[in-house]
Amino acid sequence: MVTLTQRLLFVLSFISCIAISMSMRHNTPIPPTTARLTDRFPRLVFDGAFSDLFGGQNIKKTSNGSQVSLMLDKTSGSGFKSNDAYYYGFFSAAIKLPMDYSAGVVVAFYMSNSEAYPKNHDEIDFELLGHEKRKEWALQTNVYGDGSTGIGREEKFFLWFDPTADFHEYSLIWNQHHIVFLVDNLPVREVNHSVAMARAYPSKPMSIYSTIWDGSQWATHGGKKPVNYKFGPFVASFKNFLVAGCAWNQTKAAPSCTRSGQSGRLALDPIEGDEFVKLSADQQRGMEWVRSKFMFYSYCNDLSRFPVLPPECKEGKQ
Ligand SMILES: *[C@@H]1O[C@H](CO)[C@@H](O)[C@H](O)[C@H]1NC(C)=O
Ligand SMILES: *[C@@H]1O[C@H](CO)[C@@H](O)[C@H](O)[C@H]1NC(C)=O
Ligand SMILES: *[C@@H]1O[C@H](CO)[C@@H](O)[C@H](O)[C@H]1NC(C)=O
């Protein structure tokens, strides 16, 4: 027999559970502190570094080109692209996402060379996927190397802040050692240039892209929630562009960033300090924090998709 006291205790603990989970949803969790890599590089303005890619009528530059907004409406999405391609470096933009209902909307900040290498392109993606509840945007990351598009190496995260309320920094380290995805300087994913990843590791110059587009087919709940233009137009804003890369104008034979003092050997890696070649203990801890609390999908855990997991899944804890 359940006594009245037991029942009361049960009800009380149930209520306090709800209260705790509600307060967790409403208070932004405080992430661990990690090195502010984004403070180390000068900010670029749009003109000179980037050009319109598509939907020009939906692209607006403000504050002398230091801020750009991309709009998706019924007629078109929009996007811009870096004027140069880069071979390795640190790449970052601060992004503020569209408010309110945004299911089906995709905002992407990524690197790719699919125009220069249509058959064996490389790609590193941040894709922000809209949601019917305004704060629940998801972040998807992905990497393709040498046309390895048959294997999607997606990982998905919820964010620990409201990405529509303010700007947040989305940054990439890409060098010969690893690729690191960072959000507000907190690493969320590391892809080592390991033997297992050798084929699939991006290793040709890539351009930087930012786009907003209609991902109704797949972006939200596998396509169950398409874009609803009644809530549009959808506007994403970008600023704090950081590009510390080895610029490689593909019409020229070799990149211009030869490292001096290396007997003329080409060093294609301008980001060579300790902080860029491996994660610090703080960054490792920060990454654990994000991955344990906010990662909700990793291809390395998806046995229904990969009865035999890609080989790099065995290395470290992807
Ligand atoms: C834009 O740039 C011009 C010329 O450099 C400068 O005079 C002006 O104050 C700037 N305006 C803003 C809003 O930053
Ligand atoms: C690459 O260099 C060529 C020749 O100097 C120039 O015409 C072209 O605009 C450059 N392209 C980019 C993307 O900078
Ligand atoms: C990447 O390599 C470093 C150094 O070997 C290792 O400490 C780290 O755990 C690896 N990361 C992943 C995600 O496997």
GROMACS .gro file of C-alpha atoms and ligand atoms in nm:
model
  360
    1MET     CA    1   0.000   0.000   0.000
    2VAL     CA    2   0.117   0.348  -0.087
    3THR     CA    3   0.073   0.581   0.207
    4LEU     CA    4  -0.048   0.935   0.172
    5THR     CA    5   0.298   1.063   0.271
    6GLN     CA    6   0.460   0.855  -0.004
    7ARG     CA    7   0.215   0.990  -0.255
    8LEU     CA    8   0.277   1.341  -0.141
    9LEU     CA    9   0.654   1.289  -0.165
   10PHE     CA   10   0.615   1.146  -0.511
   11VAL     CA   11   0.409   1.443  -0.628
   12LEU     CA   12   0.653   1.687  -0.470
   13SER     CA   13   0.956   1.530  -0.632
   14PHE     CA   14   0.773   1.523  -0.964
   15ILE     CA   15   0.696   1.893  -0.936
   16SER     CA   16   1.053   1.978  -0.841
   17CYS     CA   17   1.183   1.779  -1.138
   18ILE     CA   18   0.966   1.983  -1.371
   19ALA     CA   19   1.075   2.304  -1.199
   20ILE     CA   20   1.443   2.211  -1.237
   21SER     CA   21   1.412   2.117  -1.600
   22MET     CA   22   1.216   2.436  -1.670
   23SER     CA   23   1.477   2.651  -1.502
   24MET     CA   24   1.747   2.472  -1.703
   25ARG     CA   25   1.567   2.561  -2.023
   26HIS     CA   26   1.530   2.923  -1.926
   27ASN     CA   27   1.870   2.994  -1.775
   28THR     CA   28   2.152   2.988  -2.023
   29PRO     CA   29   2.405   2.735  -1.897
   30ILE     CA   30   2.751   2.885  -1.844
   31PRO     CA   31   3.007   2.715  -2.067
   32PRO     CA   32   3.366   2.656  -1.952
   33THR     CA   33   3.612   2.935  -2.037
   34THR     CA   34   3.851   2.869  -2.324
   35ALA     CA   35   4.111   3.076  -2.511
   36ARG     CA   36   3.950   3.360  -2.712
   37LEU     CA   37   4.104   3.271  -3.046
   38THR     CA   38   3.870   3.511  -3.223
   39ASP     CA   39   4.044   3.804  -3.049
   40ARG     CA   40   4.373   3.729  -3.224
   41PHE     CA   41   4.278   3.823  -3.579
   42PRO     CA   42   4.180   4.148  -3.748
   43ARG     CA   43   3.822   4.184  -3.866
   44LEU     CA   44   3.757   4.218  -4.235
   45VAL     CA   45   3.489   4.416  -4.408
   46PHE     CA   46   3.281   4.258  -4.681
   47ASP     CA   47   3.415   4.449  -4.981
   48GLY     CA   48   3.748   4.321  -5.097
   49ALA     CA   49   3.719   3.994  -4.908
   50PHE     CA   50   3.377   3.872  -5.026
   51SER     CA   51   3.138   3.908  -5.319
   52ASP     CA   52   2.769   3.837  -5.371
   53LEU     CA   53   2.709   3.480  -5.485
   54PHE     CA   54   2.333   3.468  -5.553
   55GLY     CA   55   2.011   3.649  -5.459
   56GLY     CA   56   2.186   3.987  -5.474
   57GLN     CA   57   1.858   4.171  -5.415
   58ASN     CA   58   1.832   3.988  -5.080
   59ILE     CA   59   2.181   4.088  -4.958
   60LYS     CA   60   2.220   4.407  -4.753
   61LYS     CA   61   2.548   4.555  -4.631
   62THR     CA   62   2.541   4.794  -4.337
   63SER     CA   63   2.792   4.968  -4.109
   64ASN     CA   64   3.024   5.032  -4.402
   65GLY     CA   65   3.020   4.672  -4.505
   66SER     CA   66   3.126   4.536  -4.168
   67GLN     CA   67   2.782   4.376  -4.132
   68VAL     CA   68   2.589   4.185  -4.396
   69SER     CA   69   2.241   4.041  -4.386
   70LEU     CA   70   2.117   3.757  -4.601
   71MET     CA   71   1.746   3.718  -4.661
   72LEU     CA   72   1.532   3.426  -4.769
   73ASP     CA   73   1.190   3.512  -4.907
   74LYS     CA   74   0.949   3.345  -5.146
   75THR     CA   75   1.153   3.458  -5.444
   76SER     CA   76   1.504   3.355  -5.339
   77GLY     CA   77   1.762   3.276  -5.079
   78SER     CA   78   2.095   3.455  -5.093
   79GLY     CA   79   2.463   3.403  -5.033
   80PHE     CA   80   2.814   3.540  -5.058
   81LYS     CA   81   3.155   3.391  -5.122
   82SER     CA   82   3.516   3.485  -5.048
   83ASN     CA   83   3.712   3.631  -5.338
   84ASP     CA   84   4.004   3.406  -5.262
   85ALA     CA   85   4.036   3.040  -5.187
   86TYR     CA   86   4.244   2.940  -4.885
   87TYR     CA   87   4.463   2.648  -4.803
   88TYR     CA   88   4.444   2.606  -4.427
   89GLY     CA   89   4.379   2.878  -4.173
   90PHE     CA   90   4.136   3.018  -3.918
   91PHE     CA   91   3.798   3.130  -4.046
   92SER     CA   92   3.520   3.287  -3.846
   93ALA     CA   93   3.198   3.485  -3.864
   94ALA     CA   94   2.959   3.610  -3.600
   95ILE     CA   95   2.604   3.515  -3.696
   96LYS     CA   96   2.261   3.614  -3.568
   97LEU     CA   97   1.981   3.387  -3.686
   98PRO     CA   98   1.626   3.467  -3.796
   99MET     CA   99   1.376   3.513  -3.515
  100ASP     CA  100   1.048   3.333  -3.467
  101TYR     CA  101   0.923   3.035  -3.664
  102SER     CA  102   1.209   2.916  -3.885
  103ALA     CA  103   1.143   2.549  -3.961
  104GLY     CA  104   1.297   2.444  -4.291
  105VAL     CA  105   1.536   2.741  -4.306
  106VAL     CA  106   1.908   2.664  -4.338
  107VAL     CA  107   2.182   2.918  -4.266
  108ALA     CA  108   2.522   2.787  -4.370
  109PHE     CA  109   2.877   2.909  -4.310
  110TYR     CA  110   3.110   2.674  -4.487
  111MET     CA  111   3.418   2.614  -4.697
  112SER     CA  112   3.409   2.431  -5.026
  113ASN     CA  113   3.585   2.391  -5.358
  114SER     CA  114   3.298   2.224  -5.546
  115GLU     CA  115   3.317   2.482  -5.826
  116ALA     CA  116   3.688   2.421  -5.888
  117TYR     CA  117   3.674   2.044  -5.827
  118PRO     CA  118   3.322   1.924  -5.915
  119LYS     CA  119   3.419   1.555  -5.905
  120ASN     CA  120   3.641   1.541  -5.598
  121HIS     CA  121   3.555   1.844  -5.393
  122ASP     CA  122   3.632   1.913  -5.027
  123GLU     CA  123   3.393   2.077  -4.783
  124ILE     CA  124   3.371   2.179  -4.417
  125ASP     CA  125   3.024   2.284  -4.301
  126PHE     CA  126   2.848   2.472  -4.028
  127GLU     CA  127   2.477   2.441  -4.104
  128LEU     CA  128   2.223   2.600  -3.876
  129LEU     CA  129   1.885   2.435  -3.906
  130GLY     CA  130   1.571   2.629  -3.824
  131HIS     CA  131   1.297   2.516  -3.592
  132GLU     CA  132   0.931   2.579  -3.525
  133LYS     CA  133   1.024   2.697  -3.174
  134ARG     CA  134   1.244   3.000  -3.204
  135LYS     CA  135   1.521   2.905  -2.967
  136GLU     CA  136   1.571   2.553  -3.082
  137TRP     CA  137   1.792   2.597  -3.382
  138ALA     CA  138   2.024   2.300  -3.430
  139LEU     CA  139   2.384   2.312  -3.545
  140GLN     CA  140   2.496   2.050  -3.792
  141THR     CA  141   2.865   2.004  -3.874
  142ASN     CA  142   3.004   1.798  -4.159
  143VAL     CA  143   3.328   1.725  -4.346
  144TYR     CA  144   3.386   1.589  -4.696
  145GLY     CA  145   3.724   1.525  -4.852
  146ASP     CA  146   3.813   1.440  -5.209
  147GLY     CA  147   3.451   1.387  -5.311
  148SER     CA  148   3.370   1.156  -5.018
  149THR     CA  149   3.004   1.258  -5.029
  150GLY     CA  150   2.890   0.895  -5.009
  151ILE     CA  151   2.965   0.910  -4.636
  152GLY     CA  152   2.800   1.195  -4.447
  153ARG     CA  153   3.006   1.265  -4.138
  154GLU     CA  154   2.734   1.472  -3.969
  155GLU     CA  155   2.722   1.565  -3.605
  156LYS     CA  156   2.433   1.766  -3.463
  157PHE     CA  157   2.412   1.985  -3.156
  158PHE     CA  158   2.163   2.200  -2.974
  159LEU     CA  159   2.304   2.538  -2.874
  160TRP     CA  160   2.340   2.650  -2.512
  161PHE     CA  161   2.212   2.999  -2.596
  162ASP     CA  162   1.938   3.162  -2.802
  163PRO     CA  163   2.112   3.208  -3.140
  164THR     CA  164   1.841   3.451  -3.256
  165ALA     CA  165   1.887   3.700  -2.970
  166ASP     CA  166   2.243   3.807  -3.047
  167PHE     CA  167   2.552   3.739  -3.255
  168HIS     CA  168   2.762   3.430  -3.178
  169GLU     CA  169   3.097   3.333  -3.327
  170TYR     CA  170   3.119   3.026  -3.549
  171SER     CA  171   3.485   2.946  -3.625
  172LEU     CA  172   3.695   2.686  -3.799
  173ILE     CA  173   4.054   2.581  -3.756
  174TRP     CA  174   4.173   2.386  -4.058
  175ASN     CA  175   4.538   2.290  -4.081
  176GLN     CA  176   4.748   1.985  -4.154
  177HIS     CA  177   4.687   1.855  -3.799
  178HIS     CA  178   4.314   1.881  -3.753
  179ILE     CA  179   3.985   2.054  -3.821
  180VAL     CA  180   3.819   2.212  -3.520
  181PHE     CA  181   3.467   2.354  -3.517
  182LEU     CA  182   3.426   2.622  -3.249
  183VAL     CA  183   3.120   2.809  -3.128
  184ASP     CA  184   3.199   3.119  -2.921
  185ASN     CA  185   3.555   2.985  -2.902
  186LEU     CA  186   3.442   2.659  -2.748
  187PRO     CA  187   3.546   2.358  -2.957
  188VAL     CA  188   3.245   2.142  -3.036
  189ARG     CA  189   3.413   1.894  -3.270
  190GLU     CA  190   3.766   1.789  -3.367
  191VAL     CA  191   3.846   1.589  -3.679
  192ASN     CA  192   4.207   1.471  -3.673
  193HIS     CA  193   4.409   1.436  -3.989
  194SER     CA  194   4.460   1.073  -3.899
  195VAL     CA  195   4.549   0.777  -4.117
  196ALA     CA  196   4.184   0.670  -4.112
  197MET     CA  197   4.071   1.014  -4.236
  198ALA     CA  198   4.355   1.055  -4.486
  199ARG     CA  199   4.135   1.014  -4.797
  200ALA     CA  200   3.843   1.208  -4.657
  201TYR     CA  201   4.045   1.498  -4.513
  202PRO     CA  202   3.991   1.826  -4.701
  203SER     CA  203   4.326   1.901  -4.862
  204LYS     CA  204   4.277   2.141  -5.150
  205PRO     CA  205   4.218   2.518  -5.134
  206MET     CA  206   3.859   2.609  -5.048
  207SER     CA  207   3.654   2.928  -5.063
  208ILE     CA  208   3.441   3.055  -4.776
  209TYR     CA  209   3.066   3.070  -4.830
  210SER     CA  210   2.765   3.195  -4.637
  211THR     CA  211   2.414   3.124  -4.753
  212ILE     CA  212   2.052   3.118  -4.645
  213TRP     CA  213   1.823   2.880  -4.828
  214ASP     CA  214   1.507   2.673  -4.822
  215GLY     CA  215   1.589   2.330  -4.680
  216SER     CA  216   1.224   2.221  -4.658
  217GLN     CA  217   1.312   1.878  -4.796
  218TRP     CA  218   1.523   1.772  -4.499
  219ALA     CA  219   1.631   2.039  -4.254
  220THR     CA  220   1.372   2.014  -3.978
  221HIS     CA  221   1.247   1.677  -3.849
  222GLY     CA  222   1.363   1.512  -4.169
  223GLY     CA  223   1.151   1.742  -4.386
  224LYS     CA  224   0.825   1.717  -4.190
  225LYS     CA  225   0.830   2.092  -4.122
  226PRO     CA  226   0.882   2.287  -4.446
  227VAL     CA  227   0.948   2.660  -4.464
  228ASN     CA  228   0.634   2.860  -4.393
  229TYR     CA  229   0.670   3.191  -4.579
  230LYS     CA  230   0.391   3.343  -4.371
  231PHE     CA  231   0.668   3.391  -4.109
  232GLY     CA  232   0.918   3.532  -4.359
  233PRO     CA  233   1.121   3.698  -4.480
  234PHE     CA  234   1.394   3.520  -4.286
  235VAL     CA  235   1.703   3.728  -4.218
  236ALA     CA  236   2.043   3.612  -4.093
  237SER     CA  237   2.307   3.873  -4.008
  238PHE     CA  238   2.684   3.832  -4.028
  239LYS     CA  239   2.973   4.035  -3.890
  240ASN     CA  240   3.322   3.998  -3.737
  241PHE     CA  241   3.464   3.823  -4.041
  242LEU     CA  242   3.802   3.671  -3.955
  243VAL     CA  243   4.007   3.513  -4.230
  244ALA     CA  244   4.362   3.413  -4.139
  245GLY     CA  245   4.438   3.174  -4.417
  246CYS     CA  246   4.686   3.103  -4.686
  247ALA     CA  247   4.519   3.271  -4.983
  248TRP     CA  248   4.551   3.066  -5.296
  249ASN     CA  249   4.423   3.230  -5.606
  250GLN     CA  250   4.353   2.926  -5.814
  251THR     CA  251   4.458   3.089  -6.135
  252LYS     CA  252   4.813   3.094  -6.000
  253ALA     CA  253   5.028   2.786  -5.958
  254ALA     CA  254   5.129   2.809  -5.595
  255PRO     CA  255   5.013   2.995  -5.286
  256SER     CA  256   5.189   3.310  -5.181
  257CYS     CA  257   5.236   3.216  -4.818
  258THR     CA  258   5.567   3.040  -4.825
  259ARG     CA  259   5.707   3.022  -4.476
  260SER     CA  260   6.038   3.201  -4.450
  261GLY     CA  261   6.338   3.025  -4.297
  262GLN     CA  262   6.236   2.687  -4.429
  263SER     CA  263   6.482   2.670  -4.715
  264GLY     CA  264   6.214   2.762  -4.963
  265ARG     CA  265   5.991   2.470  -4.868
  266LEU     CA  266   5.626   2.553  -4.904
  267ALA     CA  267   5.445   2.566  -4.577
  268LEU     CA  268   5.079   2.583  -4.651
  269ASP     CA  269   4.983   2.631  -4.292
  270PRO     CA  270   4.972   2.988  -4.165
  271ILE     CA  271   4.819   2.885  -3.832
  272GLU     CA  272   5.105   2.701  -3.677
  273GLY     CA  273   5.120   2.809  -3.315
  274ASP     CA  274   5.070   2.554  -3.036
  275GLU     CA  275   4.715   2.676  -2.990
  276PHE     CA  276   4.624   2.578  -3.341
  277VAL     CA  277   4.791   2.242  -3.381
  278LYS     CA  278   4.633   2.076  -3.078
  279LEU     CA  279   4.359   2.144  -2.829
  280SER     CA  280   4.461   2.266  -2.484
  281ALA     CA  281   4.340   2.087  -2.171
  282ASP     CA  282   4.082   2.366  -2.125
  283GLN     CA  283   3.960   2.326  -2.482
  284GLN     CA  284   3.936   1.946  -2.437
  285ARG     CA  285   3.728   2.001  -2.124
  286GLY     CA  286   3.513   2.257  -2.302
  287MET     CA  287   3.454   2.019  -2.590
  288GLU     CA  288   3.357   1.739  -2.349
  289TRP     CA  289   3.110   1.978  -2.186
  290VAL     CA  290   2.942   2.060  -2.516
  291ARG     CA  291   2.940   1.707  -2.649
  292SER     CA  292   2.809   1.546  -2.333
  293LYS     CA  293   2.528   1.799  -2.287
  294PHE     CA  294   2.431   1.919  -2.634
  295MET     CA  295   2.529   1.671  -2.904
  296PHE     CA  296   2.222   1.477  -3.015
  297TYR     CA  297   2.354   1.301  -3.326
  298SER     CA  298   2.687   1.163  -3.438
  299TYR     CA  299   2.733   0.952  -3.749
  300CYS     CA  300   2.975   0.745  -3.542
  301ASN     CA  301   2.680   0.625  -3.329
  302ASP     CA  302   2.448   0.558  -3.623
  303LEU     CA  303   2.465   0.184  -3.675
  304SER     CA  304   2.144   0.180  -3.877
  305ARG     CA  305   2.316   0.395  -4.135
  306PHE     CA  306   2.661   0.242  -4.102
  307PRO     CA  307   2.649  -0.129  -4.009
  308VAL     CA  308   3.028  -0.096  -4.044
  309LEU     CA  309   3.129   0.240  -3.901
  310PRO     CA  310   3.378   0.455  -4.092
  311PRO     CA  311   3.730   0.374  -3.968
  312GLU     CA  312   3.796   0.705  -3.793
  313CYS     CA  313   3.508   0.632  -3.553
  314LYS     CA  314   3.736   0.389  -3.370
  315GLU     CA  315   3.999   0.656  -3.308
  316GLY     CA  316   3.950   0.871  -3.000
  317LYS     CA  317   3.591   0.938  -2.905
  318GLN     CA  318   3.437   1.103  -3.208
  319LIG     C1  319   3.227   5.462  -4.304
  319LIG     O1  320   3.354   5.487  -4.360
  319LIG     C2  321   3.379   5.625  -4.385
  319LIG     C3  322   3.511   5.639  -4.459
  319LIG     O2  323   3.608   5.552  -4.409
  319LIG     C4  324   3.377   5.699  -4.251
  319LIG     O3  325   3.399   5.835  -4.273
  319LIG     C5  326   3.243   5.678  -4.184
  319LIG     O4  327   3.242   5.736  -4.056
  319LIG     C6  328   3.211   5.529  -4.170
  319LIG     N1  329   3.076   5.511  -4.122
  319LIG     C7  330   3.041   5.420  -4.031
  319LIG     C8  331   2.897   5.413  -3.999
  319LIG     O5  332   3.124   5.347  -3.976
  320LIG     C1  333   4.345   3.580  -5.948
  320LIG     O1  334   4.451   3.640  -6.017
  320LIG     C2  335   4.415   3.687  -6.144
  320LIG     C3  336   4.541   3.736  -6.214
  320LIG     O2  337   4.621   3.811  -6.127
  320LIG     C4  338   4.310   3.798  -6.128
  320LIG     O3  339   4.269   3.846  -6.254
  320LIG     C5  340   4.190   3.738  -6.056
  320LIG     O4  341   4.094   3.840  -6.028
  320LIG     C6  342   4.233   3.675  -5.926
  320LIG     N1  343   4.121   3.605  -5.869
  320LIG     C7  344   4.087   3.616  -5.744
  320LIG     C8  345   3.973   3.530  -5.703
  320LIG     O5  346   4.147   3.688  -5.667
  321LIG     C1  347   4.316   1.392  -3.202
  321LIG     O1  348   4.451   1.362  -3.177
  321LIG     C2  349   4.495   1.403  -3.048
  321LIG     C3  350   4.644   1.378  -3.041
  321LIG     O2  351   4.674   1.247  -3.078
  321LIG     C4  352   4.416   1.327  -2.942
  321LIG     O3  353   4.457   1.369  -2.813
  321LIG     C5  354   4.268   1.356  -2.961
  321LIG     O4  355   4.193   1.280  -2.869
  321LIG     C6  356   4.226   1.321  -3.102
  321LIG     N1  357   4.089   1.367  -3.121
  321LIG     C7  358   3.991   1.290  -3.168
  321LIG     C8  359   3.859   1.354  -3.184
  321LIG     O5  360   4.008   1.173  -3.197
   0.00000   0.00000   0.00000
